[in-house]
Amino acid sequence: MITDRSESVLSLANMAQKASAYFKLLKFRLSFTVAFSSAIGYILGHPGGSWLQIALVMLGGLMVTGAANIVNQILEKDLDKLMKRTANRPLPTNTLSVTEAAIFGALIGVGGLFILASFFNTLTAAIALLSLVLYGFIYTPLKRISPINVFVGAIPGALPPLIGWVAATGVVSVEAWILFGIQFIWQFPHFWAIAWVLDEDYKKAGFKMLPMEGGKNLKTAFQIMIYTLVLIPLSLLPLQFGMTGSTSALIAVICGVLFLAQTFHLMRTCTNKAAMNIMFGSFLYLPIVQIAFVLDKL
């Protein structure tokens, strides 16, 4: 009897460990952020949409993004072992096998695409599939080949709000490209700030994340500043095209100026602390601006 209970407890513990590992594979916080951007695009394209529709576009986006993250982790399993921040992921620790991860990724990827195609339109699903392929199979291997990987990775990273807009309207319009453009440009200061802070860890895996001929120096800091500067006029385009009102435009400009000020500090000091401030600033900038757009629209 005691043995049976012990085996039952061990079985439950193993199941819980497996469930936790599958959840970790999703990179839930990252996937949720992506899904949130999809919801922003959907609401801006269809302000009268129901909560169920918003939830479905988020769910579909989260599942496809999770699948892309799993492809990334399968391809980088051996490299993740080399880096401190990734060494404890489910695949490097053998908590899950590559086969288990691949099956899970395929299931949620197909499920997410099915949701987007069935409840919205096939164009939405097609763009989501393109995003998955770009991130999982092109951006991922490029990380060890060339710094251009950041440019390539910024494309699937910027597609979520466009996907949301297409889910709402059925077309890739100018407004969709504006949402794409804001998130596309935002990713350069965001990712380069992360790459600056994690440079030593990335080098262990041979990842080339900082700009060509750059490093943790003034050249990289200057490029971060330029892309952040471009965000300010870009964030005014939703107002110009009647997507939102003047209040959100003002908020976007204020956030852009504050974000830009952080890059000047990095240019002066070229320190990890300044880069980390930009990293956290970027985490705040995008959701604040996107939420402002939605509230102004509603």
PDB file of C-alpha atoms in Angstrom:
ATOM      1  CA  MET A   1       0.000   0.000   0.000  1.00  0.00           C
ATOM      2  CA  ILE A   2       2.780   2.414   0.940  1.00  0.00           C
ATOM      3  CA  THR A   3       4.651   1.479  -2.237  1.00  0.00           C
ATOM      4  CA  ASP A   4       1.547   2.126  -4.378  1.00  0.00           C
ATOM      5  CA  ARG A   5       1.067   5.534  -2.772  1.00  0.00           C
ATOM      6  CA  SER A   6       4.741   6.399  -3.273  1.00  0.00           C
ATOM      7  CA  GLU A   7       4.545   5.416  -6.923  1.00  0.00           C
ATOM      8  CA  SER A   8       1.383   7.484  -7.317  1.00  0.00           C
ATOM      9  CA  VAL A   9       3.031  10.538  -5.749  1.00  0.00           C
ATOM     10  CA  LEU A  10       6.093  10.107  -7.970  1.00  0.00           C
ATOM     11  CA  SER A  11       3.871   9.751 -11.022  1.00  0.00           C
ATOM     12  CA  LEU A  12       2.008  12.957 -10.190  1.00  0.00           C
ATOM     13  CA  ALA A  13       5.300  14.764  -9.577  1.00  0.00           C
ATOM     14  CA  ASN A  14       6.627  13.619 -12.962  1.00  0.00           C
ATOM     15  CA  MET A  15       3.429  14.744 -14.677  1.00  0.00           C
ATOM     16  CA  ALA A  16       3.661  18.146 -13.000  1.00  0.00           C
ATOM     17  CA  GLN A  17       7.305  18.454 -14.045  1.00  0.00           C
ATOM     18  CA  LYS A  18       6.408  17.593 -17.644  1.00  0.00           C
ATOM     19  CA  ALA A  19       3.514  20.065 -17.671  1.00  0.00           C
ATOM     20  CA  SER A  20       5.779  22.786 -16.316  1.00  0.00           C
ATOM     21  CA  ALA A  21       8.394  21.984 -18.962  1.00  0.00           C
ATOM     22  CA  TYR A  22       5.840  22.206 -21.793  1.00  0.00           C
ATOM     23  CA  PHE A  23       4.685  25.557 -20.428  1.00  0.00           C
ATOM     24  CA  LYS A  24       8.292  26.805 -20.313  1.00  0.00           C
ATOM     25  CA  LEU A  25       8.746  25.793 -23.959  1.00  0.00           C
ATOM     26  CA  LEU A  26       6.100  28.336 -24.911  1.00  0.00           C
ATOM     27  CA  LYS A  27       8.153  31.240 -23.486  1.00  0.00           C
ATOM     28  CA  PHE A  28       4.764  32.414 -22.260  1.00  0.00           C
ATOM     29  CA  ARG A  29       5.663  36.023 -21.409  1.00  0.00           C
ATOM     30  CA  LEU A  30       7.168  36.576 -24.865  1.00  0.00           C
ATOM     31  CA  SER A  31       4.308  34.760 -26.597  1.00  0.00           C
ATOM     32  CA  PHE A  32       1.713  36.705 -24.607  1.00  0.00           C
ATOM     33  CA  THR A  33       3.386  40.011 -25.556  1.00  0.00           C
ATOM     34  CA  VAL A  34       3.174  39.009 -29.212  1.00  0.00           C
ATOM     35  CA  ALA A  35      -0.462  37.944 -28.817  1.00  0.00           C
ATOM     36  CA  PHE A  36      -1.201  41.252 -27.090  1.00  0.00           C
ATOM     37  CA  SER A  37       0.133  43.129 -30.145  1.00  0.00           C
ATOM     38  CA  SER A  38      -2.167  41.030 -32.341  1.00  0.00           C
ATOM     39  CA  ALA A  39      -5.111  42.064 -30.180  1.00  0.00           C
ATOM     40  CA  ILE A  40      -4.082  45.729 -30.500  1.00  0.00           C
ATOM     41  CA  GLY A  41      -4.120  45.447 -34.294  1.00  0.00           C
ATOM     42  CA  TYR A  42      -7.482  43.684 -34.227  1.00  0.00           C
ATOM     43  CA  ILE A  43      -9.141  46.283 -31.978  1.00  0.00           C
ATOM     44  CA  LEU A  44      -7.806  49.162 -34.082  1.00  0.00           C
ATOM     45  CA  GLY A  45      -9.114  47.459 -37.234  1.00  0.00           C
ATOM     46  CA  HIS A  46     -12.470  46.526 -35.713  1.00  0.00           C
ATOM     47  CA  PRO A  47     -13.268  48.630 -32.618  1.00  0.00           C
ATOM     48  CA  GLY A  48     -16.653  46.944 -32.280  1.00  0.00           C
ATOM     49  CA  GLY A  49     -15.224  43.443 -32.090  1.00  0.00           C
ATOM     50  CA  SER A  50     -16.402  41.184 -29.268  1.00  0.00           C
ATOM     51  CA  TRP A  51     -14.275  40.064 -26.373  1.00  0.00           C
ATOM     52  CA  LEU A  52     -14.516  36.512 -27.742  1.00  0.00           C
ATOM     53  CA  GLN A  53     -13.025  37.590 -31.068  1.00  0.00           C
ATOM     54  CA  ILE A  54     -10.221  39.465 -29.309  1.00  0.00           C
ATOM     55  CA  ALA A  55      -9.536  36.417 -27.133  1.00  0.00           C
ATOM     56  CA  LEU A  56      -9.462  34.134 -30.184  1.00  0.00           C
ATOM     57  CA  VAL A  57      -7.010  36.299 -32.124  1.00  0.00           C
ATOM     58  CA  MET A  58      -4.804  36.399 -29.041  1.00  0.00           C
ATOM     59  CA  LEU A  59      -5.054  32.634 -28.549  1.00  0.00           C
ATOM     60  CA  GLY A  60      -4.231  31.919 -32.168  1.00  0.00           C
ATOM     61  CA  GLY A  61      -1.308  34.317 -32.074  1.00  0.00           C
ATOM     62  CA  LEU A  62      -0.022  32.902 -28.788  1.00  0.00           C
ATOM     63  CA  MET A  63      -0.129  29.331 -30.105  1.00  0.00           C
ATOM     64  CA  VAL A  64       1.682  30.123 -33.369  1.00  0.00           C
ATOM     65  CA  THR A  65       4.286  32.188 -31.527  1.00  0.00           C
ATOM     66  CA  GLY A  66       4.746  29.374 -29.023  1.00  0.00           C
ATOM     67  CA  ALA A  67       5.347  26.971 -31.920  1.00  0.00           C
ATOM     68  CA  ALA A  68       7.967  29.324 -33.388  1.00  0.00           C
ATOM     69  CA  ASN A  69       9.677  29.521 -29.997  1.00  0.00           C
ATOM     70  CA  ILE A  70       9.767  25.726 -29.806  1.00  0.00           C
ATOM     71  CA  VAL A  71      11.397  25.476 -33.247  1.00  0.00           C
ATOM     72  CA  ASN A  72      13.966  27.988 -32.024  1.00  0.00           C
ATOM     73  CA  GLN A  73      14.713  25.936 -28.906  1.00  0.00           C
ATOM     74  CA  ILE A  74      14.966  22.649 -30.814  1.00  0.00           C
ATOM     75  CA  LEU A  75      17.489  24.099 -33.261  1.00  0.00           C
ATOM     76  CA  GLU A  76      19.465  25.766 -30.461  1.00  0.00           C
ATOM     77  CA  LYS A  77      19.316  22.937 -27.919  1.00  0.00           C
ATOM     78  CA  ASP A  78      23.081  22.388 -27.808  1.00  0.00           C
ATOM     79  CA  LEU A  79      23.825  26.119 -27.932  1.00  0.00           C
ATOM     80  CA  ASP A  80      21.441  26.829 -25.050  1.00  0.00           C
ATOM     81  CA  LYS A  81      23.611  24.589 -22.863  1.00  0.00           C
ATOM     82  CA  LEU A  82      26.476  27.056 -23.298  1.00  0.00           C
ATOM     83  CA  MET A  83      24.650  30.147 -22.042  1.00  0.00           C
ATOM     84  CA  LYS A  84      23.798  30.871 -18.433  1.00  0.00           C
ATOM     85  CA  ARG A  85      20.373  32.360 -19.178  1.00  0.00           C
ATOM     86  CA  THR A  86      19.219  29.353 -21.259  1.00  0.00           C
ATOM     87  CA  ALA A  87      21.035  26.378 -19.706  1.00  0.00           C
ATOM     88  CA  ASN A  88      18.025  25.439 -17.553  1.00  0.00           C
ATOM     89  CA  ARG A  89      15.492  25.279 -20.366  1.00  0.00           C
ATOM     90  CA  PRO A  90      13.584  21.982 -20.819  1.00  0.00           C
ATOM     91  CA  LEU A  91      15.620  20.702 -23.785  1.00  0.00           C
ATOM     92  CA  PRO A  92      19.168  21.397 -22.529  1.00  0.00           C
ATOM     93  CA  THR A  93      18.271  19.751 -19.201  1.00  0.00           C
ATOM     94  CA  ASN A  94      16.613  16.793 -20.998  1.00  0.00           C
ATOM     95  CA  THR A  95      13.387  17.360 -19.080  1.00  0.00           C
ATOM     96  CA  LEU A  96      11.729  16.973 -22.479  1.00  0.00           C
ATOM     97  CA  SER A  97      13.051  15.192 -25.553  1.00  0.00           C
ATOM     98  CA  VAL A  98      13.323  16.844 -28.957  1.00  0.00           C
ATOM     99  CA  THR A  99      10.562  14.522 -30.186  1.00  0.00           C
ATOM    100  CA  GLU A 100       8.218  15.574 -27.383  1.00  0.00           C
ATOM    101  CA  ALA A 101       8.954  19.239 -28.064  1.00  0.00           C
ATOM    102  CA  ALA A 102       8.461  18.808 -31.827  1.00  0.00           C
ATOM    103  CA  ILE A 103       5.092  17.063 -31.392  1.00  0.00           C
ATOM    104  CA  PHE A 104       3.899  19.723 -28.954  1.00  0.00           C
ATOM    105  CA  GLY A 105       5.108  22.514 -31.266  1.00  0.00           C
ATOM    106  CA  ALA A 106       3.380  20.974 -34.280  1.00  0.00           C
ATOM    107  CA  LEU A 107       0.100  20.566 -32.384  1.00  0.00           C
ATOM    108  CA  ILE A 108      -0.088  24.112 -31.074  1.00  0.00           C
ATOM    109  CA  GLY A 109       1.206  25.568 -34.357  1.00  0.00           C
ATOM    110  CA  VAL A 110      -1.451  23.798 -36.431  1.00  0.00           C
ATOM    111  CA  GLY A 111      -4.061  24.601 -33.779  1.00  0.00           C
ATOM    112  CA  GLY A 112      -3.184  28.295 -33.814  1.00  0.00           C
ATOM    113  CA  LEU A 113      -3.292  28.481 -37.609  1.00  0.00           C
ATOM    114  CA  PHE A 114      -6.641  26.655 -37.604  1.00  0.00           C
ATOM    115  CA  ILE A 115      -8.108  29.200 -35.182  1.00  0.00           C
ATOM    116  CA  LEU A 116      -6.897  32.145 -37.269  1.00  0.00           C
ATOM    117  CA  ALA A 117      -8.139  30.627 -40.560  1.00  0.00           C
ATOM    118  CA  SER A 118     -11.492  29.383 -39.217  1.00  0.00           C
ATOM    119  CA  PHE A 119     -12.603  32.308 -37.078  1.00  0.00           C
ATOM    120  CA  PHE A 120     -11.036  35.093 -39.163  1.00  0.00           C
ATOM    121  CA  ASN A 121      -9.611  34.525 -42.648  1.00  0.00           C
ATOM    122  CA  THR A 122      -7.016  32.475 -44.522  1.00  0.00           C
ATOM    123  CA  LEU A 123      -4.825  35.537 -45.193  1.00  0.00           C
ATOM    124  CA  THR A 124      -4.376  35.992 -41.437  1.00  0.00           C
ATOM    125  CA  ALA A 125      -3.314  32.358 -41.073  1.00  0.00           C
ATOM    126  CA  ALA A 126      -0.964  32.604 -44.069  1.00  0.00           C
ATOM    127  CA  ILE A 127       0.839  35.645 -42.623  1.00  0.00           C
ATOM    128  CA  ALA A 128       1.069  33.927 -39.232  1.00  0.00           C
ATOM    129  CA  LEU A 129       2.619  30.883 -40.932  1.00  0.00           C
ATOM    130  CA  LEU A 130       5.101  33.148 -42.712  1.00  0.00           C
ATOM    131  CA  SER A 131       5.998  34.665 -39.359  1.00  0.00           C
ATOM    132  CA  LEU A 132       6.601  31.218 -37.855  1.00  0.00           C
ATOM    133  CA  VAL A 133       8.846  30.148 -40.749  1.00  0.00           C
ATOM    134  CA  LEU A 134      10.851  33.384 -40.715  1.00  0.00           C
ATOM    135  CA  TYR A 135      11.465  33.231 -36.972  1.00  0.00           C
ATOM    136  CA  GLY A 136      11.992  29.520 -36.538  1.00  0.00           C
ATOM    137  CA  PHE A 137      13.822  28.494 -39.690  1.00  0.00           C
ATOM    138  CA  ILE A 138      15.555  31.637 -40.995  1.00  0.00           C
ATOM    139  CA  TYR A 139      16.213  34.014 -38.101  1.00  0.00           C
ATOM    140  CA  THR A 140      17.323  31.236 -35.737  1.00  0.00           C
ATOM    141  CA  PRO A 141      20.216  29.841 -37.829  1.00  0.00           C
ATOM    142  CA  LEU A 142      21.198  33.359 -38.960  1.00  0.00           C
ATOM    143  CA  LYS A 143      22.065  34.296 -35.364  1.00  0.00           C
ATOM    144  CA  ARG A 144      25.416  32.527 -35.729  1.00  0.00           C
ATOM    145  CA  ILE A 145      26.088  33.745 -39.279  1.00  0.00           C
ATOM    146  CA  SER A 146      25.532  37.487 -39.453  1.00  0.00           C
ATOM    147  CA  PRO A 147      24.236  40.487 -37.456  1.00  0.00           C
ATOM    148  CA  ILE A 148      21.627  40.856 -40.220  1.00  0.00           C
ATOM    149  CA  ASN A 149      19.668  38.314 -38.170  1.00  0.00           C
ATOM    150  CA  VAL A 150      18.256  41.199 -36.107  1.00  0.00           C
ATOM    151  CA  PHE A 151      16.754  42.730 -39.276  1.00  0.00           C
ATOM    152  CA  VAL A 152      15.302  39.371 -40.328  1.00  0.00           C
ATOM    153  CA  GLY A 153      14.010  38.643 -36.829  1.00  0.00           C
ATOM    154  CA  ALA A 154      12.382  42.061 -36.647  1.00  0.00           C
ATOM    155  CA  ILE A 155      10.039  41.080 -39.512  1.00  0.00           C
ATOM    156  CA  PRO A 156       8.164  38.272 -37.711  1.00  0.00           C
ATOM    157  CA  GLY A 157       8.485  40.332 -34.539  1.00  0.00           C
ATOM    158  CA  ALA A 158       6.580  43.188 -36.195  1.00  0.00           C
ATOM    159  CA  LEU A 159       3.911  41.102 -37.933  1.00  0.00           C
ATOM    160  CA  PRO A 160       1.561  40.541 -34.923  1.00  0.00           C
ATOM    161  CA  PRO A 161      -0.248  43.930 -35.053  1.00  0.00           C
ATOM    162  CA  LEU A 162      -0.486  43.599 -38.843  1.00  0.00           C
ATOM    163  CA  ILE A 163      -1.907  40.093 -38.372  1.00  0.00           C
ATOM    164  CA  GLY A 164      -4.474  41.501 -35.940  1.00  0.00           C
ATOM    165  CA  TRP A 165      -5.486  44.208 -38.419  1.00  0.00           C
ATOM    166  CA  VAL A 166      -5.840  41.644 -41.229  1.00  0.00           C
ATOM    167  CA  ALA A 167      -7.900  39.403 -38.943  1.00  0.00           C
ATOM    168  CA  ALA A 168     -10.269  42.338 -38.411  1.00  0.00           C
ATOM    169  CA  THR A 169     -10.416  43.690 -41.971  1.00  0.00           C
ATOM    170  CA  GLY A 170      -9.293  40.907 -44.306  1.00  0.00           C
ATOM    171  CA  VAL A 171      -6.811  43.160 -46.124  1.00  0.00           C
ATOM    172  CA  VAL A 172      -3.196  44.303 -45.758  1.00  0.00           C
ATOM    173  CA  SER A 173      -3.825  48.044 -45.918  1.00  0.00           C
ATOM    174  CA  VAL A 174      -1.673  51.120 -45.317  1.00  0.00           C
ATOM    175  CA  GLU A 175      -2.863  51.138 -41.704  1.00  0.00           C
ATOM    176  CA  ALA A 176      -1.608  47.582 -41.252  1.00  0.00           C
ATOM    177  CA  TRP A 177       1.823  48.576 -42.582  1.00  0.00           C
ATOM    178  CA  ILE A 178       1.928  51.561 -40.190  1.00  0.00           C
ATOM    179  CA  LEU A 179       1.386  49.257 -37.217  1.00  0.00           C
ATOM    180  CA  PHE A 180       4.007  46.912 -38.634  1.00  0.00           C
ATOM    181  CA  GLY A 181       6.462  49.774 -39.151  1.00  0.00           C
ATOM    182  CA  ILE A 182       6.235  51.077 -35.582  1.00  0.00           C
ATOM    183  CA  GLN A 183       6.860  47.652 -34.079  1.00  0.00           C
ATOM    184  CA  PHE A 184       9.564  46.858 -36.673  1.00  0.00           C
ATOM    185  CA  ILE A 185      11.647  49.954 -35.882  1.00  0.00           C
ATOM    186  CA  TRP A 186      11.074  49.562 -32.125  1.00  0.00           C
ATOM    187  CA  GLN A 187      12.759  46.172 -32.177  1.00  0.00           C
ATOM    188  CA  PHE A 188      16.210  47.501 -33.110  1.00  0.00           C
ATOM    189  CA  PRO A 189      16.843  49.526 -29.948  1.00  0.00           C
ATOM    190  CA  HIS A 190      15.050  46.817 -27.986  1.00  0.00           C
ATOM    191  CA  PHE A 191      17.129  43.877 -29.233  1.00  0.00           C
ATOM    192  CA  TRP A 192      20.429  45.724 -29.450  1.00  0.00           C
ATOM    193  CA  ALA A 193      20.037  46.861 -25.838  1.00  0.00           C
ATOM    194  CA  ILE A 194      19.417  43.231 -24.821  1.00  0.00           C
ATOM    195  CA  ALA A 195      22.371  42.088 -26.939  1.00  0.00           C
ATOM    196  CA  TRP A 196      24.566  44.716 -25.280  1.00  0.00           C
ATOM    197  CA  VAL A 197      23.677  43.505 -21.783  1.00  0.00           C
ATOM    198  CA  LEU A 198      23.982  39.806 -22.708  1.00  0.00           C
ATOM    199  CA  ASP A 199      26.932  40.160 -25.061  1.00  0.00           C
ATOM    200  CA  GLU A 200      29.257  37.831 -23.144  1.00  0.00           C
ATOM    201  CA  ASP A 201      26.591  35.127 -22.878  1.00  0.00           C
ATOM    202  CA  TYR A 202      25.732  35.398 -26.586  1.00  0.00           C
ATOM    203  CA  LYS A 203      29.399  35.088 -27.541  1.00  0.00           C
ATOM    204  CA  LYS A 204      29.582  31.710 -25.781  1.00  0.00           C
ATOM    205  CA  ALA A 205      27.074  30.382 -28.336  1.00  0.00           C
ATOM    206  CA  GLY A 206      28.606  32.290 -31.247  1.00  0.00           C
ATOM    207  CA  PHE A 207      25.576  34.560 -31.685  1.00  0.00           C
ATOM    208  CA  LYS A 208      26.240  37.748 -33.648  1.00  0.00           C
ATOM    209  CA  MET A 209      23.564  40.068 -32.310  1.00  0.00           C
ATOM    210  CA  LEU A 210      25.200  43.505 -32.223  1.00  0.00           C
ATOM    211  CA  PRO A 211      25.528  45.570 -35.445  1.00  0.00           C
ATOM    212  CA  MET A 212      28.233  44.912 -38.029  1.00  0.00           C
ATOM    213  CA  GLU A 213      31.524  46.616 -37.134  1.00  0.00           C
ATOM    214  CA  GLY A 214      29.914  47.394 -33.837  1.00  0.00           C
ATOM    215  CA  GLY A 215      30.148  46.068 -30.353  1.00  0.00           C
ATOM    216  CA  LYS A 216      29.578  47.621 -26.996  1.00  0.00           C
ATOM    217  CA  ASN A 217      30.754  50.967 -28.323  1.00  0.00           C
ATOM    218  CA  LEU A 218      29.666  54.360 -29.642  1.00  0.00           C
ATOM    219  CA  LYS A 219      28.854  53.008 -33.132  1.00  0.00           C
ATOM    220  CA  THR A 220      26.238  50.660 -31.738  1.00  0.00           C
ATOM    221  CA  ALA A 221      24.926  53.293 -29.329  1.00  0.00           C
ATOM    222  CA  PHE A 222      24.555  55.743 -32.245  1.00  0.00           C
ATOM    223  CA  GLN A 223      22.560  53.223 -34.292  1.00  0.00           C
ATOM    224  CA  ILE A 224      20.293  52.566 -31.318  1.00  0.00           C
ATOM    225  CA  MET A 225      19.719  56.317 -31.057  1.00  0.00           C
ATOM    226  CA  ILE A 226      18.890  56.681 -34.785  1.00  0.00           C
ATOM    227  CA  TYR A 227      16.255  53.937 -34.762  1.00  0.00           C
ATOM    228  CA  THR A 228      14.722  55.327 -31.584  1.00  0.00           C
ATOM    229  CA  LEU A 229      14.597  58.783 -33.169  1.00  0.00           C
ATOM    230  CA  VAL A 230      12.743  57.389 -36.200  1.00  0.00           C
ATOM    231  CA  LEU A 231      10.064  56.021 -33.857  1.00  0.00           C
ATOM    232  CA  ILE A 232       8.859  59.539 -33.016  1.00  0.00           C
ATOM    233  CA  PRO A 233       7.595  60.568 -36.486  1.00  0.00           C
ATOM    234  CA  LEU A 234       6.434  56.999 -37.157  1.00  0.00           C
ATOM    235  CA  SER A 235       4.215  57.073 -34.067  1.00  0.00           C
ATOM    236  CA  LEU A 236       2.395  60.106 -35.506  1.00  0.00           C
ATOM    237  CA  LEU A 237       1.247  58.239 -38.622  1.00  0.00           C
ATOM    238  CA  PRO A 238      -1.801  56.642 -36.932  1.00  0.00           C
ATOM    239  CA  LEU A 239      -3.090  60.174 -36.274  1.00  0.00           C
ATOM    240  CA  GLN A 240      -2.266  61.275 -39.815  1.00  0.00           C
ATOM    241  CA  PHE A 241      -4.247  58.372 -41.300  1.00  0.00           C
ATOM    242  CA  GLY A 242      -7.217  58.728 -38.957  1.00  0.00           C
ATOM    243  CA  MET A 243      -6.537  55.530 -37.035  1.00  0.00           C
ATOM    244  CA  THR A 244      -6.379  57.274 -33.654  1.00  0.00           C
ATOM    245  CA  GLY A 245      -6.697  60.749 -32.153  1.00  0.00           C
ATOM    246  CA  SER A 246      -4.391  63.502 -30.967  1.00  0.00           C
ATOM    247  CA  THR A 247      -4.227  62.341 -27.336  1.00  0.00           C
ATOM    248  CA  SER A 248      -2.488  59.071 -28.192  1.00  0.00           C
ATOM    249  CA  ALA A 249      -0.204  60.922 -30.603  1.00  0.00           C
ATOM    250  CA  LEU A 250       0.889  63.224 -27.778  1.00  0.00           C
ATOM    251  CA  ILE A 251       1.492  60.237 -25.477  1.00  0.00           C
ATOM    252  CA  ALA A 252       3.497  58.503 -28.207  1.00  0.00           C
ATOM    253  CA  VAL A 253       5.686  61.575 -28.733  1.00  0.00           C
ATOM    254  CA  ILE A 254       6.321  61.990 -25.000  1.00  0.00           C
ATOM    255  CA  CYS A 255       7.221  58.305 -24.660  1.00  0.00           C
ATOM    256  CA  GLY A 256       9.415  58.563 -27.750  1.00  0.00           C
ATOM    257  CA  VAL A 257      11.312  61.568 -26.403  1.00  0.00           C
ATOM    258  CA  LEU A 258      11.875  59.854 -23.038  1.00  0.00           C
ATOM    259  CA  PHE A 259      13.015  56.701 -24.838  1.00  0.00           C
ATOM    260  CA  LEU A 260      15.368  58.775 -26.997  1.00  0.00           C
ATOM    261  CA  ALA A 261      16.865  60.487 -23.938  1.00  0.00           C
ATOM    262  CA  GLN A 262      17.959  57.075 -22.664  1.00  0.00           C
ATOM    263  CA  THR A 263      19.913  56.472 -25.873  1.00  0.00           C
ATOM    264  CA  PHE A 264      21.842  59.731 -25.428  1.00  0.00           C
ATOM    265  CA  HIS A 265      22.950  58.493 -22.015  1.00  0.00           C
ATOM    266  CA  LEU A 266      24.177  55.268 -23.623  1.00  0.00           C
ATOM    267  CA  MET A 267      26.112  57.262 -26.218  1.00  0.00           C
ATOM    268  CA  ARG A 268      27.808  59.249 -23.455  1.00  0.00           C
ATOM    269  CA  THR A 269      28.673  56.317 -21.195  1.00  0.00           C
ATOM    270  CA  CYS A 270      28.587  53.094 -23.289  1.00  0.00           C
ATOM    271  CA  THR A 271      27.844  51.108 -20.115  1.00  0.00           C
ATOM    272  CA  ASN A 272      25.794  48.005 -19.411  1.00  0.00           C
ATOM    273  CA  LYS A 273      23.669  49.991 -16.969  1.00  0.00           C
ATOM    274  CA  ALA A 274      22.681  52.504 -19.661  1.00  0.00           C
ATOM    275  CA  ALA A 275      21.876  49.675 -22.085  1.00  0.00           C
ATOM    276  CA  MET A 276      19.763  47.971 -19.420  1.00  0.00           C
ATOM    277  CA  ASN A 277      17.820  51.206 -18.921  1.00  0.00           C
ATOM    278  CA  ILE A 278      17.058  51.229 -22.646  1.00  0.00           C
ATOM    279  CA  MET A 279      16.014  47.581 -22.470  1.00  0.00           C
ATOM    280  CA  PHE A 280      13.522  48.288 -19.678  1.00  0.00           C
ATOM    281  CA  GLY A 281      12.460  51.507 -21.406  1.00  0.00           C
ATOM    282  CA  SER A 282      11.645  49.540 -24.547  1.00  0.00           C
ATOM    283  CA  PHE A 283       9.527  47.097 -22.526  1.00  0.00           C
ATOM    284  CA  LEU A 284       7.460  50.071 -21.312  1.00  0.00           C
ATOM    285  CA  TYR A 285       7.347  52.085 -24.541  1.00  0.00           C
ATOM    286  CA  LEU A 286       5.520  49.656 -26.820  1.00  0.00           C
ATOM    287  CA  PRO A 287       2.582  48.590 -24.589  1.00  0.00           C
ATOM    288  CA  ILE A 288       2.026  52.154 -23.337  1.00  0.00           C
ATOM    289  CA  VAL A 289       1.876  53.528 -26.877  1.00  0.00           C
ATOM    290  CA  GLN A 290      -0.257  50.666 -28.176  1.00  0.00           C
ATOM    291  CA  ILE A 291      -2.725  50.908 -25.293  1.00  0.00           C
ATOM    292  CA  ALA A 292      -2.922  54.672 -25.865  1.00  0.00           C
ATOM    293  CA  PHE A 293      -3.803  54.046 -29.511  1.00  0.00           C
ATOM    294  CA  VAL A 294      -6.604  51.673 -28.520  1.00  0.00           C
ATOM    295  CA  LEU A 295      -8.061  53.875 -25.788  1.00  0.00           C
ATOM    296  CA  ASP A 296      -8.016  56.858 -28.120  1.00  0.00           C
ATOM    297  CA  LYS A 297      -9.749  54.820 -30.820  1.00  0.00           C
ATOM    298  CA  LEU A 298     -12.436  53.539 -28.479  1.00  0.00           C
TER     299      LEU A 298
END
